[in-house]
Coordinates of C-alpha atoms in Angstrom, one line a residue:
M1 CA 33.7 7.1 -6.3
N2 CA 30.6 7.4 -8.4
T3 CA 28.5 4.4 -7.5
A4 CA 25.6 5.1 -9.8
D5 CA 24.1 2.0 -11.2
L6 CA 26.9 -0.4 -10.3
G7 CA 24.5 -3.1 -9.3
L8 CA 24.5 -2.4 -5.6
P9 CA 21.9 -4.4 -3.7
V10 CA 18.7 -2.8 -2.6
D11 CA 17.6 -2.6 1.0
V12 CA 15.7 -5.9 0.9
P13 CA 17.0 -9.4 0.3
S14 CA 15.1 -9.6 -3.0
T15 CA 12.9 -7.5 -5.3
A16 CA 10.7 -10.5 -6.1
L17 CA 7.8 -9.4 -3.8
F18 CA 7.8 -5.9 -5.4
T19 CA 4.9 -7.3 -7.5
D20 CA 1.2 -7.8 -7.5
H21 CA -0.5 -11.0 -6.3
Y22 CA -2.1 -11.6 -9.7
E23 CA 1.2 -11.8 -11.5
L24 CA 1.9 -15.1 -9.6
T25 CA -1.6 -16.4 -10.1
M26 CA -1.4 -15.7 -13.8
L27 CA 1.9 -17.6 -13.8
Q28 CA 0.3 -20.6 -12.1
A29 CA -2.5 -20.7 -14.5
A30 CA -0.2 -20.4 -17.5
L31 CA 2.0 -23.2 -16.2
K32 CA -1.0 -25.4 -15.9
A33 CA -2.3 -24.5 -19.4
G34 CA 1.1 -25.0 -21.1
T35 CA 1.3 -21.4 -22.3
A36 CA 3.8 -20.1 -19.8
E37 CA 6.8 -20.8 -22.1
R38 CA 5.4 -19.0 -25.1
R39 CA 7.8 -16.3 -26.3
S40 CA 6.3 -12.9 -25.5
V41 CA 7.0 -9.2 -25.9
F42 CA 5.9 -6.7 -23.4
E43 CA 6.2 -2.9 -23.9
V44 CA 6.2 0.0 -21.5
F45 CA 4.5 3.2 -22.8
T46 CA 2.1 5.9 -21.8
R47 CA -1.0 6.8 -23.7
R48 CA -0.7 10.5 -22.8
L49 CA 1.6 12.9 -21.0
P50 CA 0.4 14.5 -17.7
E51 CA -1.9 17.4 -18.4
G52 CA -0.1 20.4 -19.8
R53 CA 3.4 18.8 -20.1
R54 CA 5.3 19.1 -23.4
Y55 CA 7.6 16.1 -23.0
G56 CA 8.5 13.2 -20.6
V57 CA 11.9 12.2 -19.3
V58 CA 13.0 8.6 -19.1
A59 CA 14.5 8.0 -15.6
G60 CA 14.9 5.0 -13.4
T61 CA 16.4 2.7 -16.1
G62 CA 19.5 1.9 -14.1
R63 CA 17.3 1.1 -11.1
V64 CA 15.2 -1.2 -13.2
L65 CA 18.4 -3.1 -14.2
D66 CA 19.3 -3.6 -10.6
A67 CA 15.8 -4.7 -9.8
V68 CA 15.7 -7.3 -12.5
E69 CA 19.0 -8.7 -11.3
N70 CA 17.8 -8.9 -7.7
F71 CA 14.5 -10.5 -8.7
R72 CA 15.1 -13.8 -6.9
F73 CA 12.7 -16.0 -4.9
D74 CA 14.9 -17.0 -1.9
P75 CA 13.7 -19.4 0.8
G76 CA 12.2 -16.7 3.0
V77 CA 10.1 -15.3 0.1
L78 CA 9.0 -18.8 -1.0
S79 CA 8.0 -19.6 2.6
F80 CA 5.8 -16.5 2.7
L81 CA 4.1 -17.5 -0.5
R82 CA 3.6 -21.1 0.7
E83 CA 2.2 -20.0 4.1
R84 CA -0.2 -17.6 2.4
S85 CA -1.2 -20.2 -0.2
V86 CA -0.6 -17.6 -2.9
V87 CA 0.4 -20.3 -5.5
N88 CA 0.6 -24.1 -5.5
A89 CA 3.6 -26.3 -4.9
E90 CA 4.4 -26.7 -8.6
T91 CA 4.6 -22.9 -9.1
L92 CA 6.8 -22.5 -6.0
D93 CA 9.2 -25.0 -7.5
W94 CA 9.3 -23.0 -10.7
L95 CA 9.8 -19.8 -8.8
A96 CA 12.7 -21.2 -6.8
G97 CA 14.8 -21.3 -10.0
Y98 CA 13.7 -18.0 -11.4
R99 CA 16.3 -16.0 -13.2
F100 CA 15.3 -13.6 -16.0
S101 CA 17.0 -14.9 -19.1
G102 CA 15.4 -12.7 -21.7
D103 CA 16.2 -9.4 -23.4
V104 CA 15.4 -5.8 -22.5
W105 CA 15.5 -3.0 -24.9
G106 CA 14.7 0.6 -24.0
Y107 CA 15.1 4.3 -24.5
Q108 CA 18.4 5.3 -22.9
E109 CA 18.0 6.9 -19.5
G110 CA 17.8 10.7 -19.7
E111 CA 16.2 10.6 -23.1
V112 CA 12.8 12.3 -23.7
Y113 CA 9.6 10.5 -24.7
F114 CA 6.1 11.2 -25.9
P115 CA 2.7 9.5 -26.0
G116 CA 3.1 6.0 -27.4
S117 CA 6.9 5.9 -27.2
P118 CA 7.9 2.2 -26.5
I119 CA 10.1 3.3 -23.5
M120 CA 11.0 -0.2 -22.6
R121 CA 10.6 -3.6 -24.3
V122 CA 10.9 -6.8 -22.4
E123 CA 11.2 -10.1 -24.3
G124 CA 11.4 -13.7 -23.1
T125 CA 8.9 -16.3 -22.1
F126 CA 5.5 -15.1 -20.8
A127 CA 6.3 -16.6 -17.4
E128 CA 9.6 -14.7 -16.9
C129 CA 8.4 -11.4 -18.3
V130 CA 5.0 -11.1 -16.7
L131 CA 6.5 -11.2 -13.2
L132 CA 8.5 -8.0 -13.8
E133 CA 5.5 -5.8 -14.7
T134 CA 4.9 -4.2 -11.3
V135 CA 8.5 -3.5 -10.3
I136 CA 9.4 -2.0 -13.7
L137 CA 6.3 0.2 -13.7
S138 CA 6.8 1.2 -10.0
I139 CA 10.4 2.4 -10.8
L140 CA 9.8 4.1 -14.2
N141 CA 6.5 5.8 -13.2
H142 CA 8.1 7.3 -10.0
D143 CA 11.5 8.3 -11.3
S144 CA 10.3 9.6 -14.7
A145 CA 7.7 11.8 -12.9
I146 CA 10.4 13.3 -10.7
A147 CA 12.9 13.8 -13.5
A148 CA 10.2 15.5 -15.7
A149 CA 9.5 18.0 -12.9
A150 CA 13.2 18.5 -12.3
S151 CA 13.8 19.1 -16.0
R152 CA 11.1 21.8 -16.1
M153 CA 12.7 23.4 -13.0
A154 CA 16.1 23.3 -14.6
S155 CA 14.8 25.0 -17.7
A156 CA 13.3 27.7 -15.6
A157 CA 16.5 28.1 -13.5
G158 CA 18.7 28.5 -16.5
E159 CA 22.4 28.4 -15.5
R160 CA 21.6 28.8 -11.8
P161 CA 22.2 25.6 -9.8
L162 CA 19.3 23.6 -8.1
I163 CA 19.6 21.8 -4.8
E164 CA 17.3 18.8 -4.1
M165 CA 15.9 19.1 -0.6
G166 CA 12.9 16.9 -0.5
A167 CA 13.9 13.9 1.7
R168 CA 11.6 14.9 4.5
R169 CA 8.6 15.2 2.3
T170 CA 8.4 11.6 1.0
H171 CA 9.1 8.0 2.0
E172 CA 12.7 7.5 3.1
L173 CA 13.5 5.1 0.2
A174 CA 11.5 7.1 -2.3
A175 CA 13.6 10.1 -1.3
V176 CA 16.8 8.4 -2.5
A177 CA 15.2 7.5 -5.8
A178 CA 13.8 11.0 -6.1
S179 CA 17.2 12.6 -5.6
R180 CA 18.7 10.3 -8.3
A181 CA 15.9 11.3 -10.7
A182 CA 16.3 15.0 -9.9
Y183 CA 20.0 14.8 -10.7
V184 CA 19.1 13.2 -14.1
G185 CA 16.7 16.0 -14.7
G186 CA 19.2 18.8 -14.1
F187 CA 19.6 19.3 -10.3
T188 CA 23.2 19.7 -9.2
S189 CA 23.2 18.5 -5.6
T190 CA 21.1 17.0 -2.8
S191 CA 20.7 17.3 0.9
D192 CA 20.1 13.6 1.2
L193 CA 23.3 11.7 2.4
A194 CA 21.8 8.3 1.4
A195 CA 21.6 9.5 -2.2
G196 CA 25.1 10.8 -2.1
F197 CA 26.4 7.5 -0.7
R198 CA 24.5 5.3 -3.1
Y199 CA 24.8 7.3 -6.3
G200 CA 27.7 9.7 -5.9
I201 CA 25.5 12.8 -6.1
P202 CA 27.2 15.9 -4.5
T203 CA 25.7 16.6 -1.1
V204 CA 25.3 20.0 0.5
G205 CA 23.9 21.6 3.7
T206 CA 24.8 23.8 6.6
S207 CA 22.1 24.7 9.2
A208 CA 18.4 25.1 9.9
H209 CA 16.4 27.6 12.0
A210 CA 16.8 25.2 15.0
F211 CA 20.5 26.0 15.1
T212 CA 19.9 29.7 15.4
L213 CA 17.1 29.2 18.0
L214 CA 19.4 26.9 20.0
H215 CA 21.7 29.9 20.8
D216 CA 21.0 32.9 23.0
R217 CA 21.7 35.3 20.2
E218 CA 21.6 35.0 16.4
R219 CA 25.2 36.4 16.5
D220 CA 26.3 33.5 18.6
A221 CA 24.8 31.0 16.2
F222 CA 26.5 32.6 13.2
Q223 CA 29.8 32.8 15.0
A224 CA 29.6 29.1 16.0
Q225 CA 28.8 28.1 12.4
V226 CA 31.6 30.2 10.9
D227 CA 34.1 28.9 13.5
S228 CA 33.2 25.3 12.6
L229 CA 32.5 25.5 8.8
G230 CA 34.6 28.4 7.7
R231 CA 33.8 31.9 6.2
D232 CA 32.5 30.4 3.0
T233 CA 29.6 28.7 4.7
T234 CA 25.9 29.6 4.0
L235 CA 24.1 31.4 6.8
L236 CA 20.4 31.3 7.2
V237 CA 19.2 34.9 7.7
D238 CA 15.4 34.8 8.0
T239 CA 14.9 33.5 11.5
Y240 CA 14.3 36.9 13.0
D241 CA 15.0 40.1 11.1
V242 CA 16.6 39.6 7.7
T243 CA 18.3 43.0 7.5
E244 CA 19.9 42.7 10.9
A245 CA 20.9 39.1 10.2
V246 CA 22.7 40.0 7.0
R247 CA 24.6 42.8 8.8
T248 CA 25.6 40.4 11.5
A249 CA 26.6 37.7 9.1
V250 CA 29.0 40.0 7.2
E251 CA 30.4 41.4 10.4
I252 CA 31.3 37.9 11.5
A253 CA 32.4 36.3 8.3
G254 CA 33.5 39.4 6.4
P255 CA 33.3 39.7 2.6
E256 CA 34.4 36.1 2.3
L257 CA 31.0 34.9 3.5
G258 CA 30.0 32.2 1.0
A259 CA 26.2 32.7 0.9
V260 CA 23.1 33.6 2.7
R261 CA 19.9 31.6 2.5
I262 CA 16.4 33.0 2.5
D263 CA 13.6 30.6 3.4
S264 CA 10.5 32.8 3.7
G265 CA 8.7 36.0 2.7
D266 CA 8.4 37.7 -0.6
L267 CA 11.5 36.1 -2.2
L268 CA 11.6 38.5 -5.1
L269 CA 11.5 41.6 -2.9
V270 CA 13.8 40.2 -0.2
A271 CA 16.4 39.0 -2.6
H272 CA 16.8 42.4 -4.2
R273 CA 17.1 44.1 -0.7
V274 CA 19.6 41.5 0.5
R275 CA 21.7 41.8 -2.7
Q276 CA 21.8 45.6 -2.3
Q277 CA 22.7 45.3 1.4
L278 CA 25.4 42.7 0.7
D279 CA 27.0 44.9 -1.9
E280 CA 26.9 48.0 0.3
L281 CA 28.7 46.0 3.0
G282 CA 31.4 44.9 0.6
A283 CA 30.2 41.3 0.3
T284 CA 29.8 41.5 -3.4
D285 CA 30.8 37.8 -4.0
T286 CA 28.4 36.5 -1.3
K287 CA 25.7 34.4 -3.0
I288 CA 22.0 34.3 -2.3
I289 CA 20.2 31.0 -2.1
V290 CA 16.4 30.9 -1.9
T291 CA 14.2 28.0 -0.7
S292 CA 10.6 27.9 0.6
D293 CA 8.1 25.7 -1.4
L294 CA 9.5 26.5 -4.8
D295 CA 8.2 25.0 -8.0
E296 CA 9.1 25.7 -11.7
Y297 CA 6.7 28.6 -11.8
A298 CA 8.1 30.2 -8.7
I299 CA 11.6 29.7 -10.1
A300 CA 10.7 31.3 -13.4
S301 CA 9.2 34.3 -11.5
L302 CA 12.6 34.8 -9.9
A303 CA 14.5 34.9 -13.1
A304 CA 15.1 38.6 -12.8
A305 CA 16.0 38.5 -9.1
P306 CA 19.6 38.5 -7.9
V307 CA 19.4 34.8 -6.9
D308 CA 22.3 32.5 -7.3
A309 CA 20.8 29.1 -6.5
Y310 CA 17.5 27.4 -5.6
G311 CA 16.6 24.7 -3.1
V312 CA 13.5 22.7 -3.9
G313 CA 11.7 20.1 -1.8
T314 CA 8.0 19.2 -1.7
Q315 CA 7.1 20.1 -5.3
L316 CA 10.0 18.2 -6.7
V317 CA 9.6 14.9 -4.9
T318 CA 5.8 14.9 -5.7
G319 CA 6.4 15.5 -9.4
S320 CA 5.1 19.1 -9.2
G321 CA 1.5 18.0 -9.2
H322 CA 2.1 14.9 -11.3
P323 CA 3.6 12.1 -9.1
T324 CA 3.2 9.4 -11.8
C325 CA 3.5 9.2 -15.6
S326 CA 0.7 6.7 -16.1
M327 CA 3.0 4.2 -17.8
V328 CA 1.6 0.8 -18.6
Y329 CA 3.2 -2.6 -19.4
K330 CA 1.3 -4.4 -22.1
L331 CA 1.7 -7.7 -24.0
V332 CA 2.1 -6.7 -27.6
A333 CA 3.2 -9.9 -29.3
R334 CA 3.4 -13.6 -28.4
A335 CA 4.2 -16.9 -30.1
E336 CA 1.4 -19.3 -30.8
S337 CA 3.3 -22.2 -29.2
A338 CA 6.2 -22.9 -26.8
D339 CA 8.4 -23.7 -29.8
P340 CA 11.3 -21.1 -29.6
T341 CA 11.1 -20.8 -33.4
A342 CA 7.4 -20.1 -33.5
P343 CA 6.6 -16.7 -35.1
L344 CA 5.4 -13.8 -33.0
L345 CA 1.8 -12.7 -33.5
P346 CA 0.8 -9.1 -32.6
V347 CA -1.8 -8.9 -29.9
A348 CA -3.6 -5.8 -28.5
K349 CA -6.2 -4.9 -26.0
K350 CA -9.4 -3.5 -27.6
S351 CA -11.7 -1.6 -25.3
S352 CA -13.5 1.7 -24.9
G353 CA -12.4 4.5 -22.7
G354 CA -9.1 5.3 -24.3
K355 CA -7.3 2.1 -23.1
T356 CA -6.7 0.5 -26.4
S357 CA -3.1 -0.4 -27.4
I358 CA -1.3 -1.2 -30.6
G359 CA 0.0 -4.7 -31.2
G360 CA 3.3 -5.7 -32.5
R361 CA 7.0 -5.5 -31.5
K362 CA 7.9 -1.8 -32.1
W363 CA 10.8 0.3 -33.0
A364 CA 11.0 4.1 -32.5
A365 CA 13.0 6.9 -34.1
R366 CA 13.0 10.6 -34.0
R367 CA 12.8 12.6 -37.2
L368 CA 14.7 15.8 -37.4
D369 CA 14.1 18.9 -39.5
E370 CA 16.7 20.5 -41.8
H371 CA 18.2 22.4 -38.7
G372 CA 18.6 19.2 -36.7
V373 CA 15.7 19.9 -34.4
A374 CA 13.4 17.1 -33.5
E375 CA 10.0 17.3 -35.3
A376 CA 8.3 13.9 -34.8
E377 CA 8.4 10.7 -32.8
V378 CA 8.1 7.9 -35.4
I379 CA 6.9 4.4 -34.3
G380 CA 6.5 1.3 -36.3
T381 CA 6.5 -2.4 -36.5
G382 CA 8.4 -4.7 -38.9
P383 CA 11.6 -3.6 -40.7
V384 CA 13.0 -0.2 -39.9
P385 CA 13.0 2.1 -42.9
E386 CA 16.5 3.1 -44.2
E387 CA 15.9 6.8 -43.3
F388 CA 15.5 5.9 -39.6
Q389 CA 18.3 3.3 -39.3
D390 CA 20.6 5.8 -37.6
R391 CA 17.9 7.5 -35.6
Q392 CA 16.6 4.6 -33.6
L393 CA 15.9 5.2 -29.9
L394 CA 15.8 1.8 -28.4
V395 CA 19.1 0.2 -27.4
R396 CA 19.7 -3.3 -25.9
L397 CA 19.9 -3.1 -22.1
V398 CA 19.8 -6.8 -21.2
E399 CA 20.8 -9.7 -23.4
D400 CA 20.0 -13.3 -22.3
G401 CA 19.6 -12.1 -18.8
R402 CA 22.9 -10.2 -18.7
V403 CA 22.9 -6.5 -18.1
L404 CA 24.8 -4.6 -20.8
A405 CA 24.1 -0.9 -20.3
R406 CA 25.0 0.4 -16.9
E407 CA 26.2 4.0 -17.0
P408 CA 27.5 6.6 -14.6
L409 CA 24.8 9.0 -13.6
D410 CA 26.7 12.0 -15.0
V411 CA 26.5 10.4 -18.4
V412 CA 22.7 10.1 -18.1
R413 CA 22.4 13.6 -16.8
E414 CA 24.4 15.0 -19.8
R415 CA 22.2 12.9 -22.2
H416 CA 19.1 14.5 -20.9
T417 CA 20.5 18.0 -21.3
A418 CA 21.4 17.2 -24.9
A419 CA 18.0 15.6 -25.6
R420 CA 16.1 18.5 -24.2
A421 CA 18.2 21.0 -26.2
N422 CA 17.3 19.1 -29.3
L423 CA 13.6 19.7 -28.9
P424 CA 11.7 22.7 -30.3
L425 CA 12.0 25.8 -28.2
S426 CA 8.4 25.6 -27.1
A427 CA 9.3 22.4 -25.1
T428 CA 10.6 24.6 -22.3
Q429 CA 7.6 26.8 -22.1
L430 CA 5.8 26.5 -18.7
S431 CA 2.4 27.3 -20.1
R432 CA 0.1 24.4 -20.6
G433 CA 0.2 22.7 -24.0
E434 CA 0.2 19.5 -26.0
A435 CA 3.2 17.3 -26.5
V436 CA 5.9 19.3 -28.4
L437 CA 6.4 16.4 -30.9
P438 CA 3.6 14.5 -32.6
T439 CA 3.7 10.7 -32.6
E440 CA 3.5 9.2 -36.0
Y441 CA 2.8 5.5 -36.6
V442 CA 4.1 3.9 -39.8

């Protein structure tokens, strides 16, 4: 069963403490000032893409929906806040009944984004929206960074499958989220069983060097693995001598050997030699899988090599040099009173250093050229022009606190493939450059 985004609980009783101290002190002060119930609009966006990146990938939306639903101040959490004197008794009473009852709009998960794109819009009272800032940013910044790296790697890999293998290179819970984001970005499987259990991502794996070293001879290790897992298993052939290992592997498994894995050395050279040797031994259908600290550039350099699949770990789960997307969560509009019918007023931060923001509740659309290729990200406030009515990017994810838009992960993954394909060809270039689409404000 594909359990992707079905509202499964997280590994903690509540997500309410996945927030910063000052969110609660702001709430306390706003309650005292009588401004907490003012209708407000917060937006998530990034002012710039990571250096050299051509596009961003929206990932983590499904996890955000789970986090919002699990944002509850249960007795244990309230006791912690009381004991630490984080907020006063009146604020604790308010938190005890907290349930997000507002609306969330956002780019659909798997979609691409650009500087200024209103990736997510959270609407409700100031009090209920401000508390969600940290957890929303934590999820979107992490998952979108991993998905963007995965997307670049998938572009470099072409039709060759990618295996996510980074669990041992990051926090154990981050590893599960990273595997999910990698799948969104184009990876086909994971080594992490927790990711397979929670999100239905296909899991793969056979053996490590330790298994070969355990046995007296490499032949004994290969024989034990084939006896247990069958001839179509993948044998790791670079523990000692690659040429000898390939010969032994084919002797034991025959031409039905599923694959060999190479985890060290000059992968381009070794892959060519191993392919030639396999073919000469009659194992023409045996595949070659390469691992060993790959990133999108290394994958691209192997495009001409006889490689059938790639396993990627460290560079993937660290965003290939960009572990965050620098997304922010800013108040862009608020009512002038607690009256539910009071009009919204645009508000914006004005400061030096590139940290300004644009006020107003925004819509976003993507303009296409005559060939149906995206040519601009168009963002505005107020009524949506007729020409963009059917090109709007934000959809309603939550209405009156009720989640509307959970999707199977395979749907999200397919959406990203389509969105990336709809960008100009230069989007998939690995050379450094500016965002492939300009952002236009109307």
